[in-house]
Amino acid sequence: MNNINLLGRFTKDPQIRFTQATNTMVANFTLAVKRPFAKEEEQDTDFINCVAWKKTAEIVNKYFKKGQQAAISGRLQTR
């Protein structure tokens, strides 16, 4: 099972593009996700690159901007 859940903030506005072959909307964005350490005073941040397709890309483009918090669920893929 390949499932990931993230809660973080947008580092910048989503970037929208359309595929050449099928003209499908694609949204690229980065989430800043805090990762707590054993000590409560310390935290680190992971920057996760995300891609949304089709209707999800439209929703991301319409409702999310830099600094807004979002919870996302999807699958993890590395390149």
A tleap script that builds the chain and sets N, CA, C and O, in Angstrom:
source leaprc.protein.ff14SB
mol = sequence {
  NMET ASN ASN ILE ASN LEU LEU GLY ARG PHE
  THR LYS ASP PRO GLN ILE ARG PHE THR GLN
  ALA THR ASN THR MET VAL ALA ASN PHE THR
  LEU ALA VAL LYS ARG PRO PHE ALA LYS GLU
  GLU GLU GLN ASP THR ASP PHE ILE ASN CYS
  VAL ALA TRP LYS LYS THR ALA GLU ILE VAL
  ASN LYS TYR PHE LYS LYS GLY GLN GLN ALA
  ALA ILE SER GLY ARG LEU GLN THR CARG
}
set mol.1.N position { 0.851 -1.169 0.000 }
set mol.1.CA position { 0.000 0.000 0.000 }
set mol.1.C position { 0.902 1.238 0.000 }
set mol.1.O position { 1.822 1.344 0.811 }
set mol.2.N position { 0.636 2.144 -0.890 }
set mol.2.CA position { 1.409 3.377 -1.016 }
set mol.2.C position { 0.459 4.545 -0.742 }
set mol.2.O position { -0.247 5.005 -1.639 }
set mol.3.N position { 0.450 5.018 0.509 }
set mol.3.CA position { -0.462 6.085 0.911 }
set mol.3.C position { 0.288 7.040 1.828 }
set mol.3.O position { 1.012 6.607 2.724 }
set mol.4.N position { 0.114 8.340 1.605 }
set mol.4.CA position { 0.767 9.347 2.430 }
set mol.4.C position { -0.236 10.442 2.771 }
set mol.4.O position { -1.062 10.821 1.941 }
set mol.5.N position { -0.158 10.945 3.999 }
set mol.5.CA position { -0.993 12.048 4.462 }
set mol.5.C position { -0.070 13.144 4.975 }
set mol.5.O position { 0.815 12.884 5.790 }
set mol.6.N position { -0.275 14.361 4.502 }
set mol.6.CA position { 0.576 15.483 4.881 }
set mol.6.C position { -0.275 16.656 5.349 }
set mol.6.O position { -1.369 16.893 4.837 }
set mol.7.N position { 0.247 17.385 6.334 }
set mol.7.CA position { -0.365 18.619 6.796 }
set mol.7.C position { 0.733 19.664 6.804 }
set mol.7.O position { 1.716 19.543 7.535 }
set mol.8.N position { 0.556 20.702 5.978 }
set mol.8.CA position { 1.584 21.728 5.878 }
set mol.8.C position { 1.049 22.995 5.245 }
set mol.8.O position { -0.151 23.150 5.021 }
set mol.9.N position { 1.982 23.902 4.960 }
set mol.9.CA position { 1.617 25.196 4.360 }
set mol.9.C position { 2.258 25.334 2.984 }
set mol.9.O position { 3.365 24.855 2.740 }
set mol.10.N position { 1.528 26.005 2.091 }
set mol.10.CA position { 2.041 26.273 0.750 }
set mol.10.C position { 3.217 27.245 0.845 }
set mol.10.O position { 3.115 28.277 1.508 }
set mol.11.N position { 4.325 26.922 0.191 }
set mol.11.CA position { 5.495 27.804 0.216 }
set mol.11.C position { 5.380 28.925 -0.800 }
set mol.11.O position { 6.017 29.967 -0.647 }
set mol.12.N position { 4.569 28.723 -1.841 }
set mol.12.CA position { 4.280 29.750 -2.850 }
set mol.12.C position { 2.988 29.366 -3.547 }
set mol.12.O position { 2.472 28.268 -3.339 }
set mol.13.N position { 2.466 30.256 -4.366 }
set mol.13.CA position { 1.239 29.957 -5.103 }
set mol.13.C position { 1.459 28.753 -6.018 }
set mol.13.O position { 2.554 28.580 -6.552 }
set mol.14.N position { 0.432 27.917 -6.206 }
set mol.14.CA position { 0.565 26.770 -7.111 }
set mol.14.C position { 0.871 27.216 -8.539 }
set mol.14.O position { 0.375 28.245 -8.997 }
set mol.15.N position { 1.687 26.437 -9.231 }
set mol.15.CA position { 1.998 26.694 -10.644 }
set mol.15.C position { 1.114 25.784 -11.491 }
set mol.15.O position { 1.091 24.569 -11.297 }
set mol.16.N position { 0.393 26.381 -12.424 }
set mol.16.CA position { -0.548 25.645 -13.260 }
set mol.16.C position { 0.022 25.516 -14.671 }
set mol.16.O position { 0.616 26.450 -15.211 }
set mol.17.N position { -0.176 24.335 -15.250 }
set mol.17.CA position { 0.187 24.116 -16.650 }
set mol.17.C position { -0.801 23.109 -17.234 }
set mol.17.O position { -1.583 22.495 -16.509 }
set mol.18.N position { -0.750 22.952 -18.552 }
set mol.18.CA position { -1.601 21.993 -19.241 }
set mol.18.C position { -0.722 21.066 -20.062 }
set mol.18.O position { 0.249 21.511 -20.674 }
set mol.19.N position { -1.055 19.766 -20.081 }
set mol.19.CA position { -0.286 18.821 -20.875 }
set mol.19.C position { -0.524 19.092 -22.358 }
set mol.19.O position { -1.591 19.564 -22.751 }
set mol.20.N position { 0.481 18.788 -23.172 }
set mol.20.CA position { 0.371 19.051 -24.611 }
set mol.20.C position { -0.574 18.077 -25.306 }
set mol.20.O position { -1.383 18.481 -26.141 }
set mol.21.N position { -0.473 16.807 -24.965 }
set mol.21.CA position { -1.241 15.795 -25.692 }
set mol.21.C position { -2.745 15.866 -25.416 }
set mol.21.O position { -3.548 15.816 -26.347 }
set mol.22.N position { -3.126 15.982 -24.145 }
set mol.22.CA position { -4.543 15.907 -23.798 }
set mol.22.C position { -5.092 17.190 -23.193 }
set mol.22.O position { -6.271 17.248 -22.846 }
set mol.23.N position { -4.262 18.217 -23.059 }
set mol.23.CA position { -4.665 19.501 -22.492 }
set mol.23.C position { -5.237 19.339 -21.070 }
set mol.23.O position { -6.201 20.010 -20.704 }
set mol.24.N position { -4.629 18.440 -20.278 }
set mol.24.CA position { -5.046 18.180 -18.905 }
set mol.24.C position { -4.366 19.162 -17.967 }
set mol.24.O position { -3.168 19.417 -18.094 }
set mol.25.N position { -5.129 19.721 -17.016 }
set mol.25.CA position { -4.567 20.670 -16.059 }
set mol.25.C position { -3.712 19.942 -15.023 }
set mol.25.O position { -4.081 18.880 -14.523 }
set mol.26.N position { -2.547 20.548 -14.711 }
set mol.26.CA position { -1.630 20.015 -13.715 }
set mol.26.C position { -1.205 21.158 -12.805 }
set mol.26.O position { -0.832 22.228 -13.286 }
set mol.27.N position { -1.257 20.940 -11.491 }
set mol.27.CA position { -0.821 21.945 -10.511 }
set mol.27.C position { 0.405 21.413 -9.773 }
set mol.27.O position { 0.379 20.302 -9.245 }
set mol.28.N position { 1.463 22.192 -9.738 }
set mol.28.CA position { 2.665 21.862 -8.980 }
set mol.28.C position { 2.771 22.824 -7.814 }
set mol.28.O position { 2.586 24.030 -7.974 }
set mol.29.N position { 3.069 22.287 -6.638 }
set mol.29.CA position { 3.215 23.128 -5.457 }
set mol.29.C position { 4.106 22.419 -4.446 }
set mol.29.O position { 4.348 21.216 -4.549 }
set mol.30.N position { 4.587 23.175 -3.475 }
set mol.30.CA position { 5.432 22.634 -2.420 }
set mol.30.C position { 4.776 22.903 -1.077 }
set mol.30.O position { 4.335 24.019 -0.801 }
set mol.31.N position { 4.715 21.866 -0.240 }
set mol.31.CA position { 4.200 21.999 1.116 }
set mol.31.C position { 5.358 21.979 2.103 }
set mol.31.O position { 6.246 21.132 2.011 }
set mol.32.N position { 5.346 22.909 3.043 }
set mol.32.CA position { 6.312 22.923 4.138 }
set mol.32.C position { 5.656 22.186 5.305 }
set mol.32.O position { 4.672 22.659 5.874 }
set mol.33.N position { 6.211 21.021 5.655 }
set mol.33.CA position { 5.647 20.164 6.691 }
set mol.33.C position { 6.602 20.140 7.877 }
set mol.33.O position { 7.766 19.764 7.736 }
set mol.34.N position { 6.105 20.544 9.053 }
set mol.34.CA position { 6.937 20.559 10.257 }
set mol.34.C position { 7.120 19.141 10.775 }
set mol.34.O position { 6.198 18.325 10.768 }
set mol.35.N position { 8.358 18.874 11.230 }
set mol.35.CA position { 8.696 17.567 11.801 }
set mol.35.C position { 9.259 17.802 13.198 }
set mol.35.O position { 10.371 18.315 13.329 }
set mol.36.N position { 8.516 17.438 14.248 }
set mol.36.CA position { 8.999 17.696 15.612 }
set mol.36.C position { 10.125 16.742 16.003 }
set mol.36.O position { 10.167 15.591 15.567 }
set mol.37.N position { 11.028 17.242 16.830 }
set mol.37.CA position { 12.084 16.427 17.408 }
set mol.37.C position { 11.622 15.887 18.750 }
set mol.37.O position { 10.499 16.152 19.177 }
set mol.38.N position { 12.485 15.131 19.415 }
set mol.38.CA position { 12.158 14.606 20.740 }
set mol.38.C position { 11.913 15.746 21.727 }
set mol.38.O position { 11.030 15.655 22.580 }
set mol.39.N position { 12.690 16.811 21.608 }
set mol.39.CA position { 12.486 17.977 22.465 }
set mol.39.C position { 11.413 18.855 21.828 }
set mol.39.O position { 11.461 19.129 20.629 }
set mol.40.N position { 10.459 19.288 22.620 }
set mol.40.CA position { 9.330 20.048 22.092 }
set mol.40.C position { 9.728 21.412 21.533 }
set mol.40.O position { 9.034 21.945 20.667 }
set mol.41.N position { 10.839 21.989 22.015 }
set mol.41.CA position { 11.235 23.324 21.567 }
set mol.41.C position { 11.806 23.320 20.146 }
set mol.41.O position { 11.801 24.348 19.469 }
set mol.42.N position { 12.295 22.170 19.700 }
set mol.42.CA position { 12.964 22.096 18.405 }
set mol.42.C position { 12.041 21.498 17.346 }
set mol.42.O position { 11.293 20.558 17.611 }
set mol.43.N position { 12.111 22.059 16.155 }
set mol.43.CA position { 11.380 21.517 15.017 }
set mol.43.C position { 12.221 21.664 13.761 }
set mol.43.O position { 13.065 22.554 13.655 }
set mol.44.N position { 11.975 20.783 12.827 }
set mol.44.CA position { 12.599 20.868 11.515 }
set mol.44.C position { 11.471 20.892 10.496 }
set mol.44.O position { 10.344 20.505 10.804 }
set mol.45.N position { 11.768 21.342 9.296 }
set mol.45.CA position { 10.742 21.432 8.264 }
set mol.45.C position { 11.180 20.653 7.030 }
set mol.45.O position { 12.312 20.792 6.567 }
set mol.46.N position { 10.288 19.842 6.510 }
set mol.46.CA position { 10.495 19.144 5.245 }
set mol.46.C position { 9.712 19.875 4.170 }
set mol.46.O position { 8.581 20.301 4.403 }
set mol.47.N position { 10.303 20.019 3.002 }
set mol.47.CA position { 9.639 20.660 1.871 }
set mol.47.C position { 9.311 19.573 0.853 }
set mol.47.O position { 10.200 19.002 0.221 }
set mol.48.N position { 8.018 19.299 0.710 }
set mol.48.CA position { 7.538 18.205 -0.123 }
set mol.48.C position { 6.956 18.760 -1.418 }
set mol.48.O position { 6.003 19.538 -1.394 }
set mol.49.N position { 7.535 18.356 -2.550 }
set mol.49.CA position { 7.005 18.744 -3.859 }
set mol.49.C position { 5.796 17.878 -4.180 }
set mol.49.O position { 5.856 16.654 -4.059 }
set mol.50.N position { 4.699 18.510 -4.588 }
set mol.50.CA position { 3.443 17.812 -4.851 }
set mol.50.C position { 2.930 18.139 -6.250 }
set mol.50.O position { 3.212 19.203 -6.801 }
set mol.51.N position { 2.173 17.200 -6.806 }
set mol.51.CA position { 1.551 17.381 -8.121 }
set mol.51.C position { 0.089 16.961 -8.014 }
set mol.51.O position { -0.217 15.885 -7.501 }
set mol.52.N position { -0.807 17.809 -8.499 }
set mol.52.CA position { -2.238 17.497 -8.536 }
set mol.52.C position { -2.696 17.524 -9.995 }
set mol.52.O position { -2.239 18.354 -10.781 }
set mol.53.N position { -3.583 16.629 -10.342 }
set mol.53.CA position { -4.056 16.487 -11.717 }
set mol.53.C position { -5.555 16.754 -11.828 }
set mol.53.O position { -6.302 16.597 -10.862 }
set mol.54.N position { -5.970 17.153 -13.003 }
set mol.54.CA position { -7.369 17.308 -13.416 }
set mol.54.C position { -8.192 18.152 -12.440 }
set mol.54.O position { -7.831 19.297 -12.167 }
set mol.55.N position { -9.287 17.607 -11.912 }
set mol.55.CA position { -10.203 18.368 -11.052 }
set mol.55.C position { -9.506 18.810 -9.761 }
set mol.55.O position { -9.763 19.907 -9.265 }
set mol.56.N position { -8.641 17.976 -9.225 }
set mol.56.CA position { -7.897 18.342 -8.014 }
set mol.56.C position { -7.001 19.548 -8.293 }
set mol.56.O position { -6.858 20.424 -7.439 }
set mol.57.N position { -6.407 19.598 -9.464 }
set mol.57.CA position { -5.564 20.742 -9.848 }
set mol.57.C position { -6.407 22.018 -9.924 }
set mol.57.O position { -5.945 23.085 -9.517 }
set mol.58.N position { -7.623 21.921 -10.434 }
set mol.58.CA position { -8.513 23.084 -10.490 }
set mol.58.C position { -8.839 23.593 -9.086 }
set mol.58.O position { -8.846 24.801 -8.846 }
set mol.59.N position { -9.107 22.678 -8.166 }
set mol.59.CA position { -9.428 23.060 -6.789 }
set mol.59.C position { -8.233 23.713 -6.113 }
set mol.59.O position { -8.378 24.732 -5.437 }
set mol.60.N position { -7.053 23.129 -6.294 }
set mol.60.CA position { -5.825 23.702 -5.719 }
set mol.60.C position { -5.601 25.106 -6.264 }
set mol.60.O position { -5.281 26.021 -5.505 }
set mol.61.N position { -5.763 25.283 -7.556 }
set mol.61.CA position { -5.558 26.590 -8.185 }
set mol.61.C position { -6.568 27.626 -7.683 }
set mol.61.O position { -6.219 28.789 -7.486 }
set mol.62.N position { -7.802 27.209 -7.479 }
set mol.62.CA position { -8.870 28.134 -7.108 }
set mol.62.C position { -8.819 28.548 -5.633 }
set mol.62.O position { -9.082 29.706 -5.309 }
set mol.63.N position { -8.486 27.617 -4.741 }
set mol.63.CA position { -8.655 27.868 -3.315 }
set mol.63.C position { -7.368 28.040 -2.498 }
set mol.63.O position { -7.444 28.487 -1.354 }
set mol.64.N position { -6.215 27.709 -3.031 }
set mol.64.CA position { -4.995 27.739 -2.222 }
set mol.64.C position { -3.967 28.724 -2.748 }
set mol.64.O position { -3.730 28.820 -3.952 }
set mol.65.N position { -3.368 29.449 -1.828 }
set mol.65.CA position { -2.325 30.436 -2.141 }
set mol.65.C position { -1.190 30.277 -1.137 }
set mol.65.O position { -1.287 29.498 -0.190 }
set mol.66.N position { -0.130 31.015 -1.353 }
set mol.66.CA position { 1.045 30.969 -0.488 }
set mol.66.C position { 0.648 31.201 0.973 }
set mol.66.O position { -0.118 32.113 1.285 }
set mol.67.N position { 1.191 30.349 1.870 }
set mol.67.CA position { 0.981 30.506 3.300 }
set mol.67.C position { -0.228 29.782 3.854 }
set mol.67.O position { -0.338 29.609 5.068 }
set mol.68.N position { -1.144 29.352 2.988 }
set mol.68.CA position { -2.339 28.664 3.472 }
set mol.68.C position { -2.005 27.233 3.880 }
set mol.68.O position { -1.151 26.582 3.279 }
set mol.69.N position { -2.698 26.760 4.914 }
set mol.69.CA position { -2.487 25.405 5.395 }
set mol.69.C position { -3.389 24.443 4.638 }
set mol.69.O position { -4.530 24.769 4.310 }
set mol.70.N position { -2.858 23.242 4.363 }
set mol.70.CA position { -3.638 22.232 3.655 }
set mol.70.C position { -3.266 20.850 4.159 }
set mol.70.O position { -2.117 20.597 4.521 }
set mol.71.N position { -4.240 19.965 4.179 }
set mol.71.CA position { -4.022 18.549 4.461 }
set mol.71.C position { -4.264 17.810 3.149 }
set mol.71.O position { -5.312 17.965 2.522 }
set mol.72.N position { -3.297 17.017 2.748 }
set mol.72.CA position { -3.448 16.281 1.491 }
set mol.72.C position { -3.202 14.795 1.734 }
set mol.72.O position { -2.498 14.402 2.664 }
set mol.73.N position { -3.795 13.998 0.883 }
set mol.73.CA position { -3.634 12.557 0.921 }
set mol.73.C position { -3.352 12.094 -0.498 }
set mol.73.O position { -3.973 12.571 -1.448 }
set mol.74.N position { -2.426 11.175 -0.642 }
set mol.74.CA position { -2.098 10.694 -1.978 }
set mol.74.C position { -1.102 9.565 -1.917 }
set mol.74.O position { -1.006 8.867 -0.908 }
set mol.75.N position { -0.364 9.382 -2.984 }
set mol.75.CA position { 0.662 8.341 -3.011 }
set mol.75.C position { 2.030 8.989 -3.165 }
set mol.75.O position { 2.152 10.075 -3.732 }
set mol.76.N position { 3.032 8.332 -2.669 }
set mol.76.CA position { 4.400 8.834 -2.708 }
set mol.76.C position { 5.115 8.267 -3.918 }
set mol.76.O position { 5.084 7.061 -4.162 }
set mol.77.N position { 5.765 9.152 -4.682 }
set mol.77.CA position { 6.531 8.739 -5.847 }
set mol.77.C position { 7.788 9.577 -5.897 }
set mol.77.O position { 7.711 10.801 -5.789 }
set mol.78.N position { 8.952 8.953 -6.059 }
set mol.78.CA position { 10.209 9.695 -6.167 }
set mol.78.C position { 10.712 9.591 -7.593 }
set mol.78.O position { 10.477 8.609 -8.298 }
set mol.79.N position { 11.416 10.643 -7.990 }
set mol.79.CA position { 11.970 10.653 -9.357 }
set mol.79.C position { 13.472 10.723 -9.274 }
set mol.79.O position { 14.147 10.742 -10.304 }
savepdb mol mol.pdb
quit
